[in-house]
XYZ file of C-alpha atoms in Angstrom:
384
model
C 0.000 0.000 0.000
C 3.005 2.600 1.101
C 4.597 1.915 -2.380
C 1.524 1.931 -3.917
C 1.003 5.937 -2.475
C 4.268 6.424 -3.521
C 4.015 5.775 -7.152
C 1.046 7.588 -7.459
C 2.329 10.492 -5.515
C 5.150 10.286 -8.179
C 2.581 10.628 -11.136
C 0.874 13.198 -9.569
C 4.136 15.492 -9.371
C 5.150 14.763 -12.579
C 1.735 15.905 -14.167
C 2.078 19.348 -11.956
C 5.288 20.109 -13.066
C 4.779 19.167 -16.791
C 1.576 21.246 -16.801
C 3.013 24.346 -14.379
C 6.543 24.422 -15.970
C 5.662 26.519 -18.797
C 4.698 30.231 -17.547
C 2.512 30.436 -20.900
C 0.842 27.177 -19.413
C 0.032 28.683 -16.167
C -1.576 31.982 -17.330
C -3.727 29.755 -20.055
C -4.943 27.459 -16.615
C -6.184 30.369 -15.022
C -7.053 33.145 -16.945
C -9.525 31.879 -20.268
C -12.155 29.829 -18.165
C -12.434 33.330 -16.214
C -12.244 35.254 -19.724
C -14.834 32.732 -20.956
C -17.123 33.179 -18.255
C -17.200 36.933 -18.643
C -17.460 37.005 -22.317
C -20.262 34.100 -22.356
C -21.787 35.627 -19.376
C -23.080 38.735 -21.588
C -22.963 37.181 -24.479
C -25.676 34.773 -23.422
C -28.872 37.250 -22.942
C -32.053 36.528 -24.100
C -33.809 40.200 -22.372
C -34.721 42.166 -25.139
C -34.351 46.023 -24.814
C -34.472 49.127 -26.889
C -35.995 46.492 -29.550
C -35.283 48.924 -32.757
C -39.095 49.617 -34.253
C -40.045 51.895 -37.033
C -43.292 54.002 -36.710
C -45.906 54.750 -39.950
C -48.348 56.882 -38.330
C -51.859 57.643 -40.825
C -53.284 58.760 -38.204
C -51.180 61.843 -36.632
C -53.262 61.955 -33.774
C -53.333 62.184 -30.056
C -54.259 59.219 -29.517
C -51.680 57.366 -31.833
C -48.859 59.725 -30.264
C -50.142 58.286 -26.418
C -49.738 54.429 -27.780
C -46.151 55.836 -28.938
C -45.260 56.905 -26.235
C -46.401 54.065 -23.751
C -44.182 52.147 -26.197
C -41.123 54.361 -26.229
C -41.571 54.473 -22.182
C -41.497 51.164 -21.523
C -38.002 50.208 -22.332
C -38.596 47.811 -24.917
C -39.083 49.214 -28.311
C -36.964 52.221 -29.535
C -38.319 53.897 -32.339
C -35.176 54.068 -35.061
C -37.274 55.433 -38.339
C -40.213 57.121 -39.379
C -41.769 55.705 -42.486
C -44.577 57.855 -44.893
C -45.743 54.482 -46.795
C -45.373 50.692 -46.791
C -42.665 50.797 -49.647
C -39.978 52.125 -47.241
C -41.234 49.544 -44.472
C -40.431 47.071 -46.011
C -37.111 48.552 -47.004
C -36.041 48.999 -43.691
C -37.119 45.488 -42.141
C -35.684 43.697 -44.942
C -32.296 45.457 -44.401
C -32.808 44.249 -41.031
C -32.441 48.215 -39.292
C -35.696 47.419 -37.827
C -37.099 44.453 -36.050
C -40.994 45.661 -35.533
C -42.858 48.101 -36.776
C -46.035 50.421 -35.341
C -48.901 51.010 -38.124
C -51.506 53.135 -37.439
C -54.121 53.177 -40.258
C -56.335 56.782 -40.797
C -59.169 57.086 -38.925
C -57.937 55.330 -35.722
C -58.762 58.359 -33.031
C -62.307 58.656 -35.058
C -63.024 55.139 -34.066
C -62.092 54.806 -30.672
C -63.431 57.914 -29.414
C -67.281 56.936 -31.008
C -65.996 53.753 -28.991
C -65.794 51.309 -31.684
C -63.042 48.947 -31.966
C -59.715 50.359 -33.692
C -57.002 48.076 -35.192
C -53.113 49.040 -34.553
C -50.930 47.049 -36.597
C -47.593 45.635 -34.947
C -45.511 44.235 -37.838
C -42.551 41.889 -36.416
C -39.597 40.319 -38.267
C -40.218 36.375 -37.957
C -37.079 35.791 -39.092
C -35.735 35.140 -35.389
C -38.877 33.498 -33.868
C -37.990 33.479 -30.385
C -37.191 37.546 -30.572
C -40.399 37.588 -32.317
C -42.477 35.989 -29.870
C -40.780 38.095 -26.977
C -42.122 41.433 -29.472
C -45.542 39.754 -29.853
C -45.678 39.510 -26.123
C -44.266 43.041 -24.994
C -46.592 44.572 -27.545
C -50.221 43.031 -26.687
C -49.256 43.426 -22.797
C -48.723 47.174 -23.686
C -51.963 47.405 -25.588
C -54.027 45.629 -23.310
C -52.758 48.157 -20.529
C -53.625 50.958 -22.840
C -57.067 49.363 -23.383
C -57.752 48.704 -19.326
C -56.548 52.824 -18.994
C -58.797 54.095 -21.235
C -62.038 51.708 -19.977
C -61.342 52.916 -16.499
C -61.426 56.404 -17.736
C -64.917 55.468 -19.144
C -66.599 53.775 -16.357
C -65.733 57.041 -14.230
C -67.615 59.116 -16.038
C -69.960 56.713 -16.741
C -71.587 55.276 -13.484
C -73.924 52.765 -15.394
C -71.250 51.529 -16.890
C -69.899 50.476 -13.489
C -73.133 48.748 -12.561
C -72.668 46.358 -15.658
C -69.113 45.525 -14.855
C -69.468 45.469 -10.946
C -65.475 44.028 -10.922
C -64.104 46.909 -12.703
C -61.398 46.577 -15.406
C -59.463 44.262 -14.129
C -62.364 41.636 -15.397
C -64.055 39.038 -13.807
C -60.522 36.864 -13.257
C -57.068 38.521 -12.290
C -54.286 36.002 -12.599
C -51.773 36.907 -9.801
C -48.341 35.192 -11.438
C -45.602 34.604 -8.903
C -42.477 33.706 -10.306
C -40.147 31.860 -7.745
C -36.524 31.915 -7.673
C -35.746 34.635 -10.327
C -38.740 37.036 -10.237
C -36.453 39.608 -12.532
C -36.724 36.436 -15.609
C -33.095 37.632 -15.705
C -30.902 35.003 -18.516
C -28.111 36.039 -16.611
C -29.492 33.780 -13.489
C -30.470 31.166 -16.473
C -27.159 31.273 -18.086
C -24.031 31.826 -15.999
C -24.581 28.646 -13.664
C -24.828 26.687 -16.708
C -21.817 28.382 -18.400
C -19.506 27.299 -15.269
C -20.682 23.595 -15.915
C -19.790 24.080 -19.774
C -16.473 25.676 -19.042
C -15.334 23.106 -16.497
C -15.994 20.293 -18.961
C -14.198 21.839 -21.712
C -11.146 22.646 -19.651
C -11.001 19.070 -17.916
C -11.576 17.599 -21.194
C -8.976 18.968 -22.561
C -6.145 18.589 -20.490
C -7.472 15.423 -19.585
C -7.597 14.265 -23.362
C -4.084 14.584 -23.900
C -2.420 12.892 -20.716
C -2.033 9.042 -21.735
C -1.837 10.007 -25.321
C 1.118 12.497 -25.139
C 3.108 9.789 -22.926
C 2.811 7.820 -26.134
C 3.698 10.178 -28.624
C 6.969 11.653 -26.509
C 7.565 7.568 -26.090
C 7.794 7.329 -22.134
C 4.601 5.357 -22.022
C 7.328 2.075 -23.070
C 9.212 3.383 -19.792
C 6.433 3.613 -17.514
C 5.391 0.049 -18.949
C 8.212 -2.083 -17.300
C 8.028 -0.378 -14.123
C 5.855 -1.610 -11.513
C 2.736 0.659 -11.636
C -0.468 -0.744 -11.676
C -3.343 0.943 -14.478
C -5.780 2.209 -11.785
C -2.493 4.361 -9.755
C -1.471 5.654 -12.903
C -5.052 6.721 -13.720
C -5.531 8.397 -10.325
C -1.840 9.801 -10.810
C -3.048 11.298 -14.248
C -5.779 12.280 -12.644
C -5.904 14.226 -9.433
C -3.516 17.089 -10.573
C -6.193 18.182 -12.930
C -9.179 17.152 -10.547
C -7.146 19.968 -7.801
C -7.014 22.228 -11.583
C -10.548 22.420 -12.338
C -11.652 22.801 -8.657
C -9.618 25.888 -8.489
C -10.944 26.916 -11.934
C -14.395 25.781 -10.593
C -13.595 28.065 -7.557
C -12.595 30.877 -9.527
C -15.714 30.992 -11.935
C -18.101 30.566 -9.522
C -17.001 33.432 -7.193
C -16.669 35.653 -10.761
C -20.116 34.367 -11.350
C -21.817 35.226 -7.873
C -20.052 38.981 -7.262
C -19.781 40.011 -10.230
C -22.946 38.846 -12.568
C -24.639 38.951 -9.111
C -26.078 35.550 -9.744
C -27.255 34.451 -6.362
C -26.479 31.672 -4.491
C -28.926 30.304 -2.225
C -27.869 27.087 -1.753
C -25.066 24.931 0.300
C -21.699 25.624 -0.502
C -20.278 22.126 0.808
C -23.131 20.500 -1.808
C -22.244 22.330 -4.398
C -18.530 21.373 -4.164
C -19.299 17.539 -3.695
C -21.472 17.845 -6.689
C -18.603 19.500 -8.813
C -16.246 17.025 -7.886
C -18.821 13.652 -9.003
C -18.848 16.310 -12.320
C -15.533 16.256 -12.419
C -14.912 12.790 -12.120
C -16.940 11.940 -14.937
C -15.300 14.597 -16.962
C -12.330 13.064 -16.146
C -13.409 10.341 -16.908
C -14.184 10.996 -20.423
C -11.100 12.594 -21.264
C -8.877 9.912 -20.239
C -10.721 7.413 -22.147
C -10.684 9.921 -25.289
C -6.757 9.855 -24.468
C -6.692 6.023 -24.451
C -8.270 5.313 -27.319
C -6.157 7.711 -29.504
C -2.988 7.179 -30.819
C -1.821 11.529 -31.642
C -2.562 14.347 -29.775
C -4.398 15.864 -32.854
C -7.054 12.670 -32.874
C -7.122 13.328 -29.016
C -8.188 16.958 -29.622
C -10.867 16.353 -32.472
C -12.643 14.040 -30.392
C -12.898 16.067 -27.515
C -14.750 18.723 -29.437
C -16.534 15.915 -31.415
C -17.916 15.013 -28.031
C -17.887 18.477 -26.726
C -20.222 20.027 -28.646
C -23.120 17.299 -29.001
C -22.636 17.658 -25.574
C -23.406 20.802 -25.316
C -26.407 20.502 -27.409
C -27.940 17.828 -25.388
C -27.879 18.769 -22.276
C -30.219 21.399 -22.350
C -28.083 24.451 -22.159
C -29.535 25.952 -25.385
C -32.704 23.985 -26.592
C -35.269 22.446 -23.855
C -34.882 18.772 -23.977
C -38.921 18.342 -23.649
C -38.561 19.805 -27.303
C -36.488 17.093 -28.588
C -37.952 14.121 -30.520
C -37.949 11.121 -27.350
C -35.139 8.990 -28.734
C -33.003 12.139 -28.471
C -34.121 12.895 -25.355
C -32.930 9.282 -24.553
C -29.810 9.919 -25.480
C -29.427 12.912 -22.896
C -29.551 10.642 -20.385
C -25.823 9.558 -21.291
C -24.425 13.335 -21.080
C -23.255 14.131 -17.664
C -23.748 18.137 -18.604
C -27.532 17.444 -18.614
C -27.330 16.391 -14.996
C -24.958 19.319 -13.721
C -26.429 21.987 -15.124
C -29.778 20.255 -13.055
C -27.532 20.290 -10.048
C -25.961 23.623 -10.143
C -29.099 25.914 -11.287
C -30.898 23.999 -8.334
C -28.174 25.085 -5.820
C -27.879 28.280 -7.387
C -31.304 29.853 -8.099
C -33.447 27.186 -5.980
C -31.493 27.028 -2.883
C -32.821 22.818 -3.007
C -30.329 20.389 -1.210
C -29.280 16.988 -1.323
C -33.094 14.899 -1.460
C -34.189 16.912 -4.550
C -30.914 16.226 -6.086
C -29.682 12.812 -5.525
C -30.982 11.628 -8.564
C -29.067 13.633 -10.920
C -25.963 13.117 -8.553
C -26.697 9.098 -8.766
C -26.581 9.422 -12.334
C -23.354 11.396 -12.346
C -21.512 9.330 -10.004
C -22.429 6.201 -12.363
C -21.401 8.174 -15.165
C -18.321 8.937 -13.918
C -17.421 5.216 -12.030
C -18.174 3.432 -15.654
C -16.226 5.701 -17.443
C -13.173 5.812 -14.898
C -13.600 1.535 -15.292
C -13.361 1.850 -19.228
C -10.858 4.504 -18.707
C -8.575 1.842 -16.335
C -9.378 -1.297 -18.908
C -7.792 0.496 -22.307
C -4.675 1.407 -20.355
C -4.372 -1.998 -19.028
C -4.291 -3.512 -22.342
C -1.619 -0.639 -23.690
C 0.374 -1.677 -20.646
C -0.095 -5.341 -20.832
């Protein structure tokens, strides 16, 4: 057993000082995951404001210049251009300077002060549909406030009026939403937990990727074969130096990502560090097994990113996996991403501890044992 700590502990300073020797290789450690996080971090905002909107106003009324303005004033739309006719419209959304546009036809103020019902045309660019939708929505909630303004304003002057609608112009049902855990709908809360997760499996992948198979290239893995070291100590020798890397990289992000994105964090520390280490083991995991099973560094890098960014995909980070046709959503199952981001919004945004979580963490530990197992079997063949 004491020789067995030894050999291991002699792995484990060889990796340090073949990954800290070069200074170049010490800033790179450090300093992208944190230049990542920042750059992704903004990067990765779905809030739409100052939406750029055009404005081709028939009317020229009152009226029309009040629906502007509760536009304008409510941080959304920005009105770019002023249009005279539908030729120039068109122009401007097809050139893309424009994502919506305000239409009011002639007559509009004639119509709604003899009360009848008035159209106002919102025009929106469908070429991004989930900008779209957002537009759709920020428009008809600003209309319908409009409408409940100007009904109020009514029904005062107009007791009989009240007596018909005896609950007012809120209607005869007010929803009363409460939104729990990020009652902003800030992305940033959505995105930044998730973009630590991504990071720290790109980083670990990486490194990880090129341990076994750079000992063959550089021909000591023939030297470390007829020496006494069993597969699973060399593994863990390969393997803890950049376990100790990402959790300081881990460390690092997350404290970027809770002062300065303000992300809060409502959960246990301790749990969250437990849970990135059974990440981190099935990271590992994966890139020593990529690193066994390829004979150059350059194979060992394409299939990290051939993994990588399926990875990415799957797991939930950009498209909702209840959208995905069911034998995809199988096949999420086997990404360990899917499971932390699950684990880190949760103990991020949700505050939730281990009995809402030991599911996902099951999954990840099993994730991570198997692959560590596969991981041990290739190198014992290339040492046997």
């Amino acid at each position: 057993m004491r020789l067995s700590f030894i050999r291991i502990g002699q792995i484990i300073v060889k990796e340090f000082r073949q990954a800290l020797r070069d200074p170049r290789m010490r800033v790179l450690l450090i300093f992208p995951p944190l230049l990542q996080l920042i750059l992704f971090g903004y990067a990765a905002n779905l809030d739409l404001k100052n939406i750029p909107t055009a404005i081709y106003d028939e009317d020229r009324s009152s009226i029309s210049r009040d629906i502007t303005t509760a536009f304008s004033s409510s941080g959304y739309f920005k009105f770019t251009a002023r249009v005279t006719n539908e030729k120039e419209l068109t122009a401007l959304i097809d050139r893309g300077k424009v994502k919506a546009a305000l239409h009011f036809g002639p007559g509009l103020a004639g119509r709604v002060k003899s009360g009848r019902t008035a159209q106002v045309q919102i025009i929106v660019s469908g070429t991004d549909s989930n900008t779209a939708a957002k537009v759709q929505s920020y428009a008809l909630q600003i209309i319908e406030d409009y409408n409940r303004t100007q009904l109020e304003k009514r029904m005062d002057k107009n007791p009989i009026m009240a007596q018909i609608l005896p609950a007012g112009v809120g209607g005869i049902l007010q929803p009363r939403v409460r939104i729990w855990y990020n009652p902003d709908l800030s992305s940033v809360n959505f995105y930044v937990p998730g973009i630590i997760a991504m990071i720290i499996m790109l980083v670990t992948l990486t490194l990880t990727s090129m341990a076994v198979v750079r000992e063959k290239e550089i021909g000591t893995m023939e030297q470390i074969m007829v020496t006494p070291i069993k597969p699973f100590e060399f593994i863990l020798g390969k393997t803890i130096p950049f376990s100790l890397i990402g959790f300081i990289q881990v460390t690092l992000v997350t404290t970027v990502g809770v002062f300065w994105f303000g992300v809060p964090m409502r959960g246990s520390l301790l749990l969250l560090a437990v849970s990135l280490v059974i990440y981190l083991l099935s990271t590992l995991g994966i890139g020593l097994l990529i690193s066994t099973i390829s004979r150059t560094q350059q194979q060992a890098l394409f299939t990290t990113f051939f993994f990588f960014f399926p990875a990415i995909l799957l797991s939930g980070f950009i498209f909702p996996i209840a959208n995905m046709p069911r034998i995809i959503q199988f096949v999420t199952y086997l990404d360990p991403l899917r499971y932390a981001l699950v684990i880190i919004r949760g103990i991020f945004l949700k505050g939730v501890g281990l009995d809402v979580l030991w599911p996902q963490l099951a999954a990840l530990l099993a994730i991570g044992l198997i692959l560590m197992t596969l991981a041990v079997s290739r190198l014992r063949k290339t040492l046997d």
